């Protein structure tokens, strides 16, 4: 499985928003995540939190729920 497919699965499995730690736990590096963000494959929601690029159906409540422990 390539990195983009891995990222897509991680984000999907985490309700649409994933933390950098989620990516690292699956074998990606911080550098990989930064590159995918620069390439436009993922969007940074907040420091350390990402969603798939162009995913506008994320509700504010969903963002808050993923940011709060």
PDB file of N, CA and C in Angstrom:
ATOM      1  N   UNK A   1       0.856  -1.174   0.000  1.00  0.00           N
ATOM      2  CA  UNK A   1       0.000   0.000   0.000  1.00  0.00           C
ATOM      3  C   UNK A   1       0.903   1.238   0.000  1.00  0.00           C
ATOM      4  N   UNK A   2       0.572   2.227  -0.835  1.00  0.00           N
ATOM      5  CA  UNK A   2       1.394   3.426  -0.891  1.00  0.00           C
ATOM      6  C   UNK A   2       1.024   4.395   0.234  1.00  0.00           C
ATOM      7  N   UNK A   3       1.823   5.423   0.398  1.00  0.00           N
ATOM      8  CA  UNK A   3       1.638   6.365   1.505  1.00  0.00           C
ATOM      9  C   UNK A   3       0.294   7.072   1.443  1.00  0.00           C
ATOM     10  N   UNK A   4      -0.134   7.446   0.238  1.00  0.00           N
ATOM     11  CA  UNK A   4      -1.403   8.165   0.119  1.00  0.00           C
ATOM     12  C   UNK A   4      -2.578   7.283   0.525  1.00  0.00           C
ATOM     13  N   UNK A   5      -2.533   6.026   0.147  1.00  0.00           N
ATOM     14  CA  UNK A   5      -3.594   5.095   0.534  1.00  0.00           C
ATOM     15  C   UNK A   5      -3.566   4.857   2.044  1.00  0.00           C
ATOM     16  N   UNK A   6      -2.378   4.761   2.618  1.00  0.00           N
ATOM     17  CA  UNK A   6      -2.235   4.602   4.064  1.00  0.00           C
ATOM     18  C   UNK A   6      -2.825   5.799   4.792  1.00  0.00           C
ATOM     19  N   UNK A   7      -2.501   7.004   4.325  1.00  0.00           N
ATOM     20  CA  UNK A   7      -3.017   8.229   4.941  1.00  0.00           C
ATOM     21  C   UNK A   7      -4.537   8.269   4.845  1.00  0.00           C
ATOM     22  N   UNK A   8      -5.063   7.927   3.690  1.00  0.00           N
ATOM     23  CA  UNK A   8      -6.517   7.919   3.494  1.00  0.00           C
ATOM     24  C   UNK A   8      -7.189   6.978   4.491  1.00  0.00           C
ATOM     25  N   UNK A   9      -6.625   5.793   4.667  1.00  0.00           N
ATOM     26  CA  UNK A   9      -7.185   4.822   5.611  1.00  0.00           C
ATOM     27  C   UNK A   9      -7.087   5.309   7.050  1.00  0.00           C
ATOM     28  N   UNK A  10      -5.971   5.914   7.410  1.00  0.00           N
ATOM     29  CA  UNK A  10      -5.793   6.419   8.774  1.00  0.00           C
ATOM     30  C   UNK A  10      -6.825   7.496   9.071  1.00  0.00           C
ATOM     31  N   UNK A  11      -6.982   8.435   8.149  1.00  0.00           N
ATOM     32  CA  UNK A  11      -7.941   9.522   8.358  1.00  0.00           C
ATOM     33  C   UNK A  11      -9.362   8.969   8.417  1.00  0.00           C
ATOM     34  N   UNK A  12      -9.687   8.057   7.529  1.00  0.00           N
ATOM     35  CA  UNK A  12     -11.021   7.448   7.521  1.00  0.00           C
ATOM     36  C   UNK A  12     -11.297   6.729   8.836  1.00  0.00           C
ATOM     37  N   UNK A  13     -10.322   5.979   9.336  1.00  0.00           N
ATOM     38  CA  UNK A  13     -10.492   5.220  10.578  1.00  0.00           C
ATOM     39  C   UNK A  13     -10.551   6.102  11.815  1.00  0.00           C
ATOM     40  N   UNK A  14     -10.145   7.368  11.686  1.00  0.00           N
ATOM     41  CA  UNK A  14     -10.170   8.292  12.820  1.00  0.00           C
ATOM     42  C   UNK A  14     -11.274   9.330  12.681  1.00  0.00           C
ATOM     43  N   UNK A  15     -12.293   9.038  11.907  1.00  0.00           N
ATOM     44  CA  UNK A  15     -13.453   9.909  11.816  1.00  0.00           C
ATOM     45  C   UNK A  15     -13.262  11.146  10.966  1.00  0.00           C
ATOM     46  N   UNK A  16     -12.303  11.145  10.067  1.00  0.00           N
ATOM     47  CA  UNK A  16     -12.118  12.269   9.157  1.00  0.00           C
ATOM     48  C   UNK A  16     -10.994  13.206   9.518  1.00  0.00           C
ATOM     49  N   UNK A  17     -10.472  13.095  10.730  1.00  0.00           N
ATOM     50  CA  UNK A  17      -9.355  13.933  11.176  1.00  0.00           C
ATOM     51  C   UNK A  17      -8.377  13.042  11.928  1.00  0.00           C
ATOM     52  N   UNK A  18      -7.106  13.145  11.580  1.00  0.00           N
ATOM     53  CA  UNK A  18      -6.096  12.319  12.237  1.00  0.00           C
ATOM     54  C   UNK A  18      -4.960  13.179  12.774  1.00  0.00           C
ATOM     55  N   UNK A  19      -4.354  12.707  13.845  1.00  0.00           N
ATOM     56  CA  UNK A  19      -3.208  13.388  14.445  1.00  0.00           C
ATOM     57  C   UNK A  19      -1.922  12.870  13.812  1.00  0.00           C
ATOM     58  N   UNK A  20      -0.884  13.665  13.918  1.00  0.00           N
ATOM     59  CA  UNK A  20       0.428  13.240  13.434  1.00  0.00           C
ATOM     60  C   UNK A  20       0.819  11.923  14.095  1.00  0.00           C
ATOM     61  N   UNK A  21       0.516  11.773  15.366  1.00  0.00           N
ATOM     62  CA  UNK A  21       0.846  10.544  16.091  1.00  0.00           C
ATOM     63  C   UNK A  21       0.165   9.323  15.473  1.00  0.00           C
ATOM     64  N   UNK A  22      -1.027   9.503  14.912  1.00  0.00           N
ATOM     65  CA  UNK A  22      -1.719   8.398  14.246  1.00  0.00           C
ATOM     66  C   UNK A  22      -0.936   7.933  13.022  1.00  0.00           C
ATOM     67  N   UNK A  23      -0.397   8.906  12.276  1.00  0.00           N
ATOM     68  CA  UNK A  23       0.393   8.571  11.092  1.00  0.00           C
ATOM     69  C   UNK A  23       1.701   7.884  11.482  1.00  0.00           C
ATOM     70  N   UNK A  24       2.351   8.405  12.507  1.00  0.00           N
ATOM     71  CA  UNK A  24       3.626   7.842  12.963  1.00  0.00           C
ATOM     72  C   UNK A  24       3.420   6.412  13.471  1.00  0.00           C
ATOM     73  N   UNK A  25       2.304   6.169  14.147  1.00  0.00           N
ATOM     74  CA  UNK A  25       2.011   4.827  14.652  1.00  0.00           C
ATOM     75  C   UNK A  25       1.853   3.812  13.522  1.00  0.00           C
ATOM     76  N   UNK A  26       1.511   4.292  12.334  1.00  0.00           N
ATOM     77  CA  UNK A  26       1.347   3.410  11.174  1.00  0.00           C
ATOM     78  C   UNK A  26       2.586   3.360  10.290  1.00  0.00           C
ATOM     79  N   UNK A  27       3.693   3.964  10.760  1.00  0.00           N
ATOM     80  CA  UNK A  27       4.956   3.843  10.047  1.00  0.00           C
ATOM     81  C   UNK A  27       5.352   5.020   9.179  1.00  0.00           C
ATOM     82  N   UNK A  28       4.537   6.063   9.135  1.00  0.00           N
ATOM     83  CA  UNK A  28       4.909   7.259   8.385  1.00  0.00           C
ATOM     84  C   UNK A  28       5.766   8.156   9.270  1.00  0.00           C
ATOM     85  N   UNK A  29       6.529   9.024   8.658  1.00  0.00           N
ATOM     86  CA  UNK A  29       7.347   9.966   9.419  1.00  0.00           C
ATOM     87  C   UNK A  29       6.701  11.344   9.387  1.00  0.00           C
ATOM     88  N   UNK A  30       7.168  12.220  10.263  1.00  0.00           N
ATOM     89  CA  UNK A  30       6.696  13.608  10.239  1.00  0.00           C
ATOM     90  C   UNK A  30       6.996  14.238   8.884  1.00  0.00           C
ATOM     91  N   UNK A  31       8.127  13.875   8.309  1.00  0.00           N
ATOM     92  CA  UNK A  31       8.523  14.371   6.994  1.00  0.00           C
ATOM     93  C   UNK A  31       7.515  13.929   5.926  1.00  0.00           C
ATOM     94  N   UNK A  32       7.064  12.682   5.995  1.00  0.00           N
ATOM     95  CA  UNK A  32       6.056  12.184   5.051  1.00  0.00           C
ATOM     96  C   UNK A  32       4.771  13.005   5.144  1.00  0.00           C
ATOM     97  N   UNK A  33       4.326  13.257   6.363  1.00  0.00           N
ATOM     98  CA  UNK A  33       3.091  14.011   6.569  1.00  0.00           C
ATOM     99  C   UNK A  33       3.247  15.433   6.042  1.00  0.00           C
ATOM    100  N   UNK A  34       4.369  16.072   6.325  1.00  0.00           N
ATOM    101  CA  UNK A  34       4.616  17.432   5.841  1.00  0.00           C
ATOM    102  C   UNK A  34       4.627  17.471   4.315  1.00  0.00           C
ATOM    103  N   UNK A  35       5.240  16.480   3.690  1.00  0.00           N
ATOM    104  CA  UNK A  35       5.272  16.434   2.226  1.00  0.00           C
ATOM    105  C   UNK A  35       3.884  16.231   1.635  1.00  0.00           C
ATOM    106  N   UNK A  36       3.084  15.365   2.228  1.00  0.00           N
ATOM    107  CA  UNK A  36       1.726  15.154   1.738  1.00  0.00           C
ATOM    108  C   UNK A  36       0.889  16.420   1.881  1.00  0.00           C
ATOM    109  N   UNK A  37       1.165  17.180   2.917  1.00  0.00           N
ATOM    110  CA  UNK A  37       0.474  18.457   3.107  1.00  0.00           C
ATOM    111  C   UNK A  37       0.913  19.459   2.034  1.00  0.00           C
ATOM    112  N   UNK A  38       2.214  19.540   1.787  1.00  0.00           N
ATOM    113  CA  UNK A  38       2.738  20.447   0.761  1.00  0.00           C
ATOM    114  C   UNK A  38       2.224  20.082  -0.624  1.00  0.00           C
ATOM    115  N   UNK A  39       2.078  18.783  -0.880  1.00  0.00           N
ATOM    116  CA  UNK A  39       1.596  18.305  -2.174  1.00  0.00           C
ATOM    117  C   UNK A  39       0.097  18.501  -2.346  1.00  0.00           C
ATOM    118  N   UNK A  40      -0.588  18.875  -1.263  1.00  0.00           N
ATOM    119  CA  UNK A  40      -2.021  19.128  -1.352  1.00  0.00           C
ATOM    120  C   UNK A  40      -2.894  17.905  -1.168  1.00  0.00           C
ATOM    121  N   UNK A  41      -2.325  16.817  -0.687  1.00  0.00           N
ATOM    122  CA  UNK A  41      -3.119  15.611  -0.469  1.00  0.00           C
ATOM    123  C   UNK A  41      -3.882  15.673   0.854  1.00  0.00           C
ATOM    124  N   UNK A  42      -3.297  16.318   1.864  1.00  0.00           N
ATOM    125  CA  UNK A  42      -3.977  16.528   3.140  1.00  0.00           C
ATOM    126  C   UNK A  42      -3.941  18.010   3.488  1.00  0.00           C
ATOM    127  N   UNK A  43      -4.928  18.430   4.268  1.00  0.00           N
ATOM    128  CA  UNK A  43      -4.991  19.804   4.758  1.00  0.00           C
ATOM    129  C   UNK A  43      -4.743  19.804   6.259  1.00  0.00           C
ATOM    130  N   UNK A  44      -4.012  20.788   6.717  1.00  0.00           N
ATOM    131  CA  UNK A  44      -3.755  20.942   8.151  1.00  0.00           C
ATOM    132  C   UNK A  44      -4.953  21.649   8.766  1.00  0.00           C
ATOM    133  N   UNK A  45      -5.601  21.011   9.721  1.00  0.00           N
ATOM    134  CA  UNK A  45      -6.745  21.587  10.423  1.00  0.00           C
ATOM    135  C   UNK A  45      -6.246  22.474  11.548  1.00  0.00           C
ATOM    136  N   UNK A  46      -5.256  21.979  12.243  1.00  0.00           N
ATOM    137  CA  UNK A  46      -4.622  22.652  13.369  1.00  0.00           C
ATOM    138  C   UNK A  46      -3.268  21.993  13.531  1.00  0.00           C
ATOM    139  N   UNK A  47      -2.401  22.586  14.316  1.00  0.00           N
ATOM    140  CA  UNK A  47      -1.074  22.003  14.519  1.00  0.00           C
ATOM    141  C   UNK A  47      -1.207  20.537  14.935  1.00  0.00           C
ATOM    142  N   UNK A  48      -0.700  19.645  14.082  1.00  0.00           N
ATOM    143  CA  UNK A  48      -0.714  18.223  14.393  1.00  0.00           C
ATOM    144  C   UNK A  48      -1.980  17.483  14.016  1.00  0.00           C
ATOM    145  N   UNK A  49      -2.944  18.157  13.395  1.00  0.00           N
ATOM    146  CA  UNK A  49      -4.208  17.538  13.006  1.00  0.00           C
ATOM    147  C   UNK A  49      -4.446  17.756  11.518  1.00  0.00           C
ATOM    148  N   UNK A  50      -4.848  16.694  10.826  1.00  0.00           N
ATOM    149  CA  UNK A  50      -4.978  16.743   9.368  1.00  0.00           C
ATOM    150  C   UNK A  50      -6.262  16.075   8.905  1.00  0.00           C
ATOM    151  N   UNK A  51      -6.755  16.550   7.758  1.00  0.00           N
ATOM    152  CA  UNK A  51      -7.879  15.921   7.076  1.00  0.00           C
ATOM    153  C   UNK A  51      -7.516  15.786   5.604  1.00  0.00           C
ATOM    154  N   UNK A  52      -8.252  14.976   4.876  1.00  0.00           N
ATOM    155  CA  UNK A  52      -8.004  14.854   3.449  1.00  0.00           C
ATOM    156  C   UNK A  52      -8.307  16.184   2.771  1.00  0.00           C
ATOM    157  N   UNK A  53      -7.529  16.548   1.796  1.00  0.00           N
ATOM    158  CA  UNK A  53      -7.716  17.811   1.086  1.00  0.00           C
ATOM    159  C   UNK A  53      -9.082  17.835   0.414  1.00  0.00           C
ATOM    160  N   UNK A  54      -9.722  18.992   0.477  1.00  0.00           N
ATOM    161  CA  UNK A  54     -11.013  19.174  -0.168  1.00  0.00           C
ATOM    162  C   UNK A  54     -12.168  18.533   0.561  1.00  0.00           C
ATOM    163  N   UNK A  55     -11.949  18.100   1.764  1.00  0.00           N
ATOM    164  CA  UNK A  55     -12.993  17.444   2.547  1.00  0.00           C
ATOM    165  C   UNK A  55     -13.751  18.516   3.323  1.00  0.00           C
ATOM    166  N   UNK A  56     -14.763  19.078   2.691  1.00  0.00           N
ATOM    167  CA  UNK A  56     -15.501  20.187   3.287  1.00  0.00           C
ATOM    168  C   UNK A  56     -16.654  19.739   4.168  1.00  0.00           C
ATOM    169  N   UNK A  57     -16.935  18.452   4.207  1.00  0.00           N
ATOM    170  CA  UNK A  57     -18.082  17.981   4.969  1.00  0.00           C
ATOM    171  C   UNK A  57     -17.769  17.736   6.447  1.00  0.00           C
ATOM    172  N   UNK A  58     -16.579  18.113   6.891  1.00  0.00           N
ATOM    173  CA  UNK A  58     -16.223  18.000   8.306  1.00  0.00           C
ATOM    174  C   UNK A  58     -16.932  19.122   9.063  1.00  0.00           C
ATOM    175  N   UNK A  59     -17.696  18.745  10.069  1.00  0.00           N
ATOM    176  CA  UNK A  59     -18.431  19.730  10.857  1.00  0.00           C
ATOM    177  C   UNK A  59     -17.545  20.251  11.975  1.00  0.00           C
ATOM    178  N   UNK A  60     -17.861  21.458  12.416  1.00  0.00           N
ATOM    179  CA  UNK A  60     -17.084  22.076  13.493  1.00  0.00           C
ATOM    180  C   UNK A  60     -17.106  21.213  14.749  1.00  0.00           C
ATOM    181  N   UNK A  61     -18.237  20.587  15.029  1.00  0.00           N
ATOM    182  CA  UNK A  61     -18.344  19.725  16.202  1.00  0.00           C
ATOM    183  C   UNK A  61     -17.386  18.537  16.097  1.00  0.00           C
ATOM    184  N   UNK A  62     -17.220  18.030  14.883  1.00  0.00           N
ATOM    185  CA  UNK A  62     -16.316  16.902  14.668  1.00  0.00           C
ATOM    186  C   UNK A  62     -14.869  17.321  14.895  1.00  0.00           C
ATOM    187  N   UNK A  63     -14.525  18.522  14.459  1.00  0.00           N
ATOM    188  CA  UNK A  63     -13.176  19.043  14.682  1.00  0.00           C
ATOM    189  C   UNK A  63     -12.929  19.194  16.173  1.00  0.00           C
ATOM    190  N   UNK A  64     -13.865  19.798  16.879  1.00  0.00           N
ATOM    191  CA  UNK A  64     -13.710  19.993  18.319  1.00  0.00           C
ATOM    192  C   UNK A  64     -13.609  18.658  19.052  1.00  0.00           C
ATOM    193  N   UNK A  65     -14.407  17.691  18.668  1.00  0.00           N
ATOM    194  CA  UNK A  65     -14.376  16.386  19.325  1.00  0.00           C
ATOM    195  C   UNK A  65     -13.029  15.700  19.142  1.00  0.00           C
ATOM    196  N   UNK A  66     -12.405  15.901  17.995  1.00  0.00           N
ATOM    197  CA  UNK A  66     -11.109  15.258  17.778  1.00  0.00           C
ATOM    198  C   UNK A  66      -9.977  16.010  18.467  1.00  0.00           C
ATOM    199  N   UNK A  67     -10.170  17.297  18.729  1.00  0.00           N
ATOM    200  CA  UNK A  67      -9.133  18.085  19.381  1.00  0.00           C
ATOM    201  C   UNK A  67      -9.141  17.926  20.893  1.00  0.00           C
ATOM    202  N   UNK A  68     -10.298  17.659  21.459  1.00  0.00           N
ATOM    203  CA  UNK A  68     -10.407  17.536  22.910  1.00  0.00           C
ATOM    204  C   UNK A  68     -10.247  16.076  23.324  1.00  0.00           C
ATOM    205  N   UNK A  69      -9.520  15.844  24.398  1.00  0.00           N
ATOM    206  CA  UNK A  69      -9.309  14.455  24.846  1.00  0.00           C
ATOM    207  C   UNK A  69     -10.557  13.810  25.399  1.00  0.00           C
TER     208      UNK A  69
END
